Coordinates of C-alpha atoms and ligand atoms in Angstrom, one line a residue:
M1 CA 99.7 -79.4 192.9
W2 CA 97.3 -77.4 190.7
M3 CA 98.4 -74.2 192.2
V4 CA 102.0 -75.0 191.4
Y5 CA 101.1 -75.7 187.8
T6 CA 99.1 -72.5 187.5
L7 CA 102.0 -70.6 188.9
V8 CA 104.5 -72.2 186.5
I9 CA 102.2 -71.4 183.6
L10 CA 101.8 -67.8 184.7
L11 CA 105.5 -67.4 185.2
F12 CA 106.3 -69.0 181.9
S13 CA 103.7 -67.0 179.9
S14 CA 104.8 -63.7 181.5
T15 CA 108.5 -64.3 180.7
A16 CA 107.6 -65.5 177.3
G17 CA 105.9 -62.1 176.7
A18 CA 102.3 -63.1 176.8
R19 CA 99.8 -61.4 174.5
N20 CA 102.3 -60.1 172.0
L21 CA 99.7 -60.8 169.3
L22 CA 96.7 -59.2 170.8
G23 CA 96.9 -55.6 171.8
R24 CA 94.0 -53.6 173.3
V25 CA 90.3 -54.7 173.2
E26 CA 87.8 -51.9 173.6
V27 CA 84.2 -52.7 174.6
P28 CA 82.0 -49.9 176.0
Q29 CA 80.8 -50.6 179.5
Y30 CA 77.3 -49.2 178.8
A31 CA 75.2 -48.9 175.7
F32 CA 71.5 -48.1 175.2
E33 CA 68.6 -50.1 173.7
G34 CA 68.0 -49.2 170.1
E35 CA 71.4 -47.5 169.7
K36 CA 74.8 -48.5 168.6
A37 CA 78.1 -49.6 170.2
T38 CA 81.5 -49.7 168.7
L39 CA 84.0 -52.5 169.5
K40 CA 87.6 -52.3 168.7
C41 CA 90.2 -55.1 168.6
I42 CA 93.9 -54.0 168.2
F43 CA 96.5 -56.6 167.3
N44 CA 100.2 -56.6 166.6
L45 CA 101.7 -58.6 163.8
R46 CA 105.3 -58.0 164.6
A47 CA 106.4 -61.6 165.2
T48 CA 103.9 -63.6 163.3
R49 CA 101.0 -63.5 160.8
L50 CA 97.4 -63.4 161.6
Y51 CA 95.4 -66.6 160.9
S52 CA 92.1 -65.3 162.1
L53 CA 90.3 -62.7 164.2
K54 CA 86.9 -63.4 165.7
W55 CA 84.4 -61.6 167.9
Y56 CA 82.2 -63.5 170.2
H57 CA 79.1 -62.4 172.2
N58 CA 78.5 -64.7 175.2
N59 CA 80.7 -67.3 173.4
T60 CA 78.7 -67.1 170.2
E61 CA 80.8 -66.0 167.2
F62 CA 79.4 -63.0 165.2
Y63 CA 82.4 -61.8 163.3
R64 CA 85.3 -63.6 161.6
Y65 CA 88.2 -62.3 159.6
V66 CA 90.6 -64.8 158.0
P67 CA 93.2 -63.0 155.9
T68 CA 94.4 -66.1 154.1
E69 CA 91.0 -66.9 152.7
R70 CA 90.9 -65.8 149.1
K71 CA 87.4 -64.7 148.4
K72 CA 85.6 -63.5 151.4
H73 CA 87.8 -61.8 153.9
F74 CA 85.2 -61.5 156.7
T75 CA 82.0 -63.1 157.7
L76 CA 79.2 -61.9 159.9
Q77 CA 76.8 -64.1 161.8
P78 CA 73.3 -62.7 162.1
S79 CA 72.2 -62.2 165.7
S80 CA 68.7 -61.7 167.1
V81 CA 69.9 -59.0 169.6
F82 CA 72.0 -56.7 167.4
T83 CA 73.1 -55.9 163.8
V84 CA 76.8 -56.1 162.9
T85 CA 78.8 -54.0 160.5
E86 CA 82.5 -53.9 159.9
V87 CA 83.5 -50.2 160.3
F88 CA 87.3 -50.5 159.8
R89 CA 89.9 -53.1 159.2
S90 CA 93.7 -52.7 158.8
E91 CA 96.9 -54.6 159.6
R92 CA 96.5 -53.3 163.2
E93 CA 92.9 -53.3 164.1
V94 CA 89.4 -54.4 163.4
V95 CA 86.5 -52.1 164.4
V96 CA 82.9 -53.4 164.3
S97 CA 79.7 -51.6 165.0
L98 CA 76.7 -53.2 166.7
G99 CA 73.4 -51.5 165.9
R100 CA 69.8 -51.7 167.0
L101 CA 70.9 -53.1 170.3
R102 CA 68.4 -55.1 172.3
R103 CA 68.5 -55.8 176.0
G104 CA 69.8 -59.3 175.2
A105 CA 72.9 -57.7 173.7
S106 CA 74.2 -57.2 177.2
G107 CA 76.9 -59.7 178.1
H108 CA 80.5 -60.6 177.4
Y109 CA 82.3 -59.5 174.2
R110 CA 85.5 -61.2 173.4
C111 CA 88.0 -60.7 170.6
E112 CA 90.1 -63.7 169.8
V113 CA 93.2 -63.7 167.5
I114 CA 95.0 -66.8 166.2
A115 CA 98.5 -66.7 164.8
E116 CA 99.4 -68.4 161.5
H117 CA 101.0 -71.8 161.1
P118 CA 103.1 -73.2 162.8
S119 CA 102.3 -71.8 166.2
F120 CA 98.5 -71.2 165.9
R121 CA 99.0 -69.3 169.1
T122 CA 95.6 -68.1 170.4
E123 CA 95.0 -65.0 172.5
A124 CA 91.7 -63.5 173.6
A125 CA 90.4 -60.7 175.7
G126 CA 87.1 -59.0 176.3
A127 CA 84.8 -57.2 178.6
Y128 CA 81.2 -56.9 179.7
M129 CA 78.8 -54.5 178.1
M130 CA 75.4 -53.6 179.7
V131 CA 72.6 -52.5 177.5
L132 CA 70.3 -50.1 179.3
A133 CA 66.7 -49.4 178.5
E134 CA 66.9 -45.6 178.7
T135 CA 69.3 -43.3 177.1
L136 CA 71.4 -41.1 179.3
G137 CA 69.8 -37.6 179.3
P138 CA 71.4 -34.3 180.4
P139 CA 71.4 -33.8 184.1
V140 CA 68.8 -31.5 185.8
L141 CA 69.8 -28.2 187.4
V142 CA 67.8 -27.1 190.4
G143 CA 67.5 -24.1 192.6
G144 CA 69.5 -21.6 190.6
R145 CA 68.4 -18.0 190.3
E146 CA 68.8 -15.5 187.4
I147 CA 71.1 -13.1 189.2
Y148 CA 72.9 -12.9 192.5
E149 CA 74.5 -10.2 194.7
P150 CA 78.3 -10.3 195.1
T151 CA 77.8 -10.9 198.8
E152 CA 75.7 -14.0 198.3
V153 CA 76.7 -17.6 197.8
I154 CA 75.4 -19.0 194.5
K155 CA 73.9 -22.4 195.0
V156 CA 72.8 -24.6 192.1
G157 CA 72.0 -28.3 192.5
C158 CA 72.7 -30.8 189.7
Q159 CA 71.1 -34.3 189.7
A160 CA 70.8 -37.1 187.2
R161 CA 67.6 -37.6 185.4
V162 CA 65.5 -40.2 187.1
S163 CA 64.9 -43.3 185.0
S164 CA 61.9 -45.6 185.4
Q165 CA 64.1 -48.7 185.1
P166 CA 66.8 -49.7 187.5
A167 CA 70.0 -48.3 186.1
P168 CA 73.5 -47.4 187.2
R169 CA 73.9 -43.9 188.5
P170 CA 75.9 -41.6 186.3
S171 CA 78.8 -39.7 187.9
L172 CA 78.3 -35.9 188.1
Q173 CA 80.9 -33.1 187.8
W174 CA 80.8 -29.3 187.8
L175 CA 82.9 -27.2 185.5
I176 CA 83.1 -23.4 185.3
E177 CA 84.4 -21.9 182.0
G178 CA 85.4 -25.4 181.0
N179 CA 87.6 -26.1 184.1
K180 CA 86.8 -28.6 186.8
V181 CA 85.5 -26.8 189.9
D182 CA 87.6 -27.0 193.0
D183 CA 86.2 -29.6 195.5
R184 CA 85.6 -27.0 198.2
W185 CA 82.9 -25.3 196.0
V186 CA 81.0 -28.6 195.5
R187 CA 78.8 -30.5 198.0
P188 CA 77.1 -33.8 197.4
Y189 CA 73.4 -34.0 198.6
A190 CA 70.5 -36.4 198.7
T191 CA 66.8 -35.3 198.7
P192 CA 64.1 -37.1 200.8
H193 CA 62.7 -38.3 197.4
G194 CA 65.9 -40.3 196.8
H195 CA 67.5 -38.0 194.3
H196 CA 71.3 -37.7 194.6
G197 CA 73.2 -34.7 193.3
I198 CA 76.0 -32.3 193.7
A199 CA 75.5 -28.7 194.5
L200 CA 77.7 -25.8 193.4
H201 CA 78.3 -23.4 196.3
V202 CA 80.3 -20.5 194.8
P203 CA 80.7 -17.1 196.5
G204 CA 79.2 -14.4 194.2
R205 CA 82.3 -12.4 194.8
L206 CA 84.4 -14.8 192.7
V207 CA 82.1 -14.4 189.8
A208 CA 82.0 -10.6 190.2
E209 CA 85.8 -10.6 190.1
E210 CA 85.6 -12.3 186.7
G211 CA 83.3 -9.6 185.3
G212 CA 80.0 -10.7 186.7
S213 CA 79.1 -13.7 184.5
M214 CA 80.5 -17.2 184.1
R215 CA 79.3 -20.3 182.4
A216 CA 78.8 -23.3 184.6
E217 CA 78.4 -26.8 183.3
C218 CA 77.3 -29.9 185.0
Q219 CA 78.3 -33.2 183.3
A220 CA 76.7 -36.6 183.7
T221 CA 79.0 -39.4 182.7
L222 CA 78.2 -43.1 182.3
G223 CA 81.0 -45.1 180.8
T224 CA 81.9 -43.4 177.6
H225 CA 78.6 -41.5 177.4
R226 CA 78.3 -37.9 178.5
H227 CA 75.6 -35.2 178.7
S228 CA 75.8 -31.7 180.1
A229 CA 73.4 -29.0 181.4
Y230 CA 74.5 -25.4 181.4
K231 CA 73.8 -22.3 183.4
V232 CA 75.2 -18.8 183.2
L233 CA 76.0 -17.6 186.7
R234 CA 75.3 -13.8 186.9
V235 CA 76.3 -11.5 189.7
R236 CA 75.4 -7.8 189.8
V237 CA 78.5 -5.8 189.4
R238 CA 77.6 -2.3 190.8
L239 CA 79.2 1.0 191.6
I240 CA 81.0 1.8 188.3
S241 CA 80.3 5.5 188.9
Y242 CA 81.1 5.1 192.6
L243 CA 84.4 3.6 191.5
D244 CA 85.2 6.7 189.5
D245 CA 84.5 8.8 192.6
Y246 CA 86.6 6.5 194.6
Y247 CA 89.6 6.6 192.3
S248 CA 89.3 10.3 191.6
T249 CA 90.6 10.8 195.1
G250 CA 94.0 10.2 193.9
T251 CA 94.8 6.4 193.6
T252 CA 96.6 5.3 190.5
L253 CA 95.4 1.6 190.4
H254 CA 92.8 2.3 187.8
T255 CA 94.2 2.6 184.3
P256 CA 91.9 4.6 182.1
G257 CA 90.7 2.6 179.1
S258 CA 91.1 -0.8 180.7
R259 CA 87.6 -2.0 181.2
V260 CA 88.6 -5.3 182.7
T261 CA 90.6 -3.6 185.4
A262 CA 87.7 -1.3 186.1
V263 CA 85.3 -4.2 186.5
V264 CA 87.6 -6.1 188.8
A265 CA 88.3 -3.0 190.8
A266 CA 84.6 -2.4 191.1
A267 CA 84.2 -5.8 192.6
V268 CA 86.9 -5.1 195.1
V269 CA 85.2 -1.8 196.1
V270 CA 81.9 -3.7 196.5
L271 CA 83.7 -6.0 198.9
K272 CA 85.3 -3.3 200.9
F273 CA 82.1 -1.2 201.2
P274 CA 79.1 -3.4 201.1
Y275 CA 75.7 -1.8 201.3
Ligands
NAG301 C1 74.4 -62.8 177.3 O1 74.7 -62.9 178.7 C2 74.1 -61.9 179.5 C3 74.5 -62.1 180.9 O2 75.9 -62.0 181.1 C4 72.6 -61.9 179.4 O3 72.0 -60.9 180.1 C5 72.2 -61.8 177.9 O4 70.7 -62.0 177.8 C6 72.9 -62.9 177.1 N1 72.5 -62.7 175.7 C7 72.4 -63.7 174.8 C8 71.9 -63.4 173.5 O5 72.9 -64.8 175.1

C-alpha cells in the first residue's frame, strides 16, 4: 500500500511541475580545513513570492532570509564549525560563504525555500560537503629529463602529493599546450610504495615537429579544486645546416624565409636519416 501511495505522490508531483520554486543548489563536494566554501541557492519566483529561504547544516539552521520582514532581512546563526557571511542576494539567488572551516563543518548542506501565503509550498535540496585536513597541492612530476632526442620517447610521471591523512585521491590529467593529451600517450601506473600516477609517453618526434619545445601540464582535480604542475618538453632539433644541403639539391619544399617550415622540415629529415 505504501508503495502505491509513494508512486501516486511521485506521479502527482512530477505532473504538477515539482520544484518550480527552487532552482539549483550548489555545494562543493570538498573543502579544506581553515579555508572557505561558497554555497549557492538559486530560486525562481515566477509563479509565487518567496516567504523564506534558509540554509541548514546537518539540520541546524545557520542562515535565514525572510523578505517580508521589515527590519532585518537576513539572520545568521553562529556556528562552532564555520563562520558565515552573505556574499550576494537577489531576486534569483542567495550566495553565502563559510569561512574558517573546521572538520566538523563536513556534512549535509540544505537550502530550503518556502513560498508565500496561501500555498506555503516548501522545497528543499542539498548535498554533502567533506572538509579535508590538507589542502590540495600541485601534483608531483617525476622522471622527466631536461632534453630528449627526436628518436626517444619522452616519459614523465605525474602523481598526486601524498597526504598524511586519509583523503580522496584527486583525478589527474595531462595537457600539452593547453589541450587534453590523447589517451594513447598516457599510461596509468602504480609504484611499489603505493603512489598512483599517470605517465606521459610522447614520441620526441612529435615535439620536434612542433619546433622542439612544448609546454606540458599535469592537473590534479578534486571536486571544484584544481592545481597544476608544468614542464617544458624539449627535443633537440638538429641538422639545420644539413637541411640546407639537402634542399640545395633541387627540392622546392623549403620556402626561404619561412622559419617554421624549415624547422618542421628539419624534423622530417631527422626522421628519414637518423644518426
Ligand atoms: C555533521 O555531520 C557529519 C556527518 O555527516 C559529521 O561528520 C559532522 O561532524 C557533523 N557536524 C556537526 C557540527 O554536526
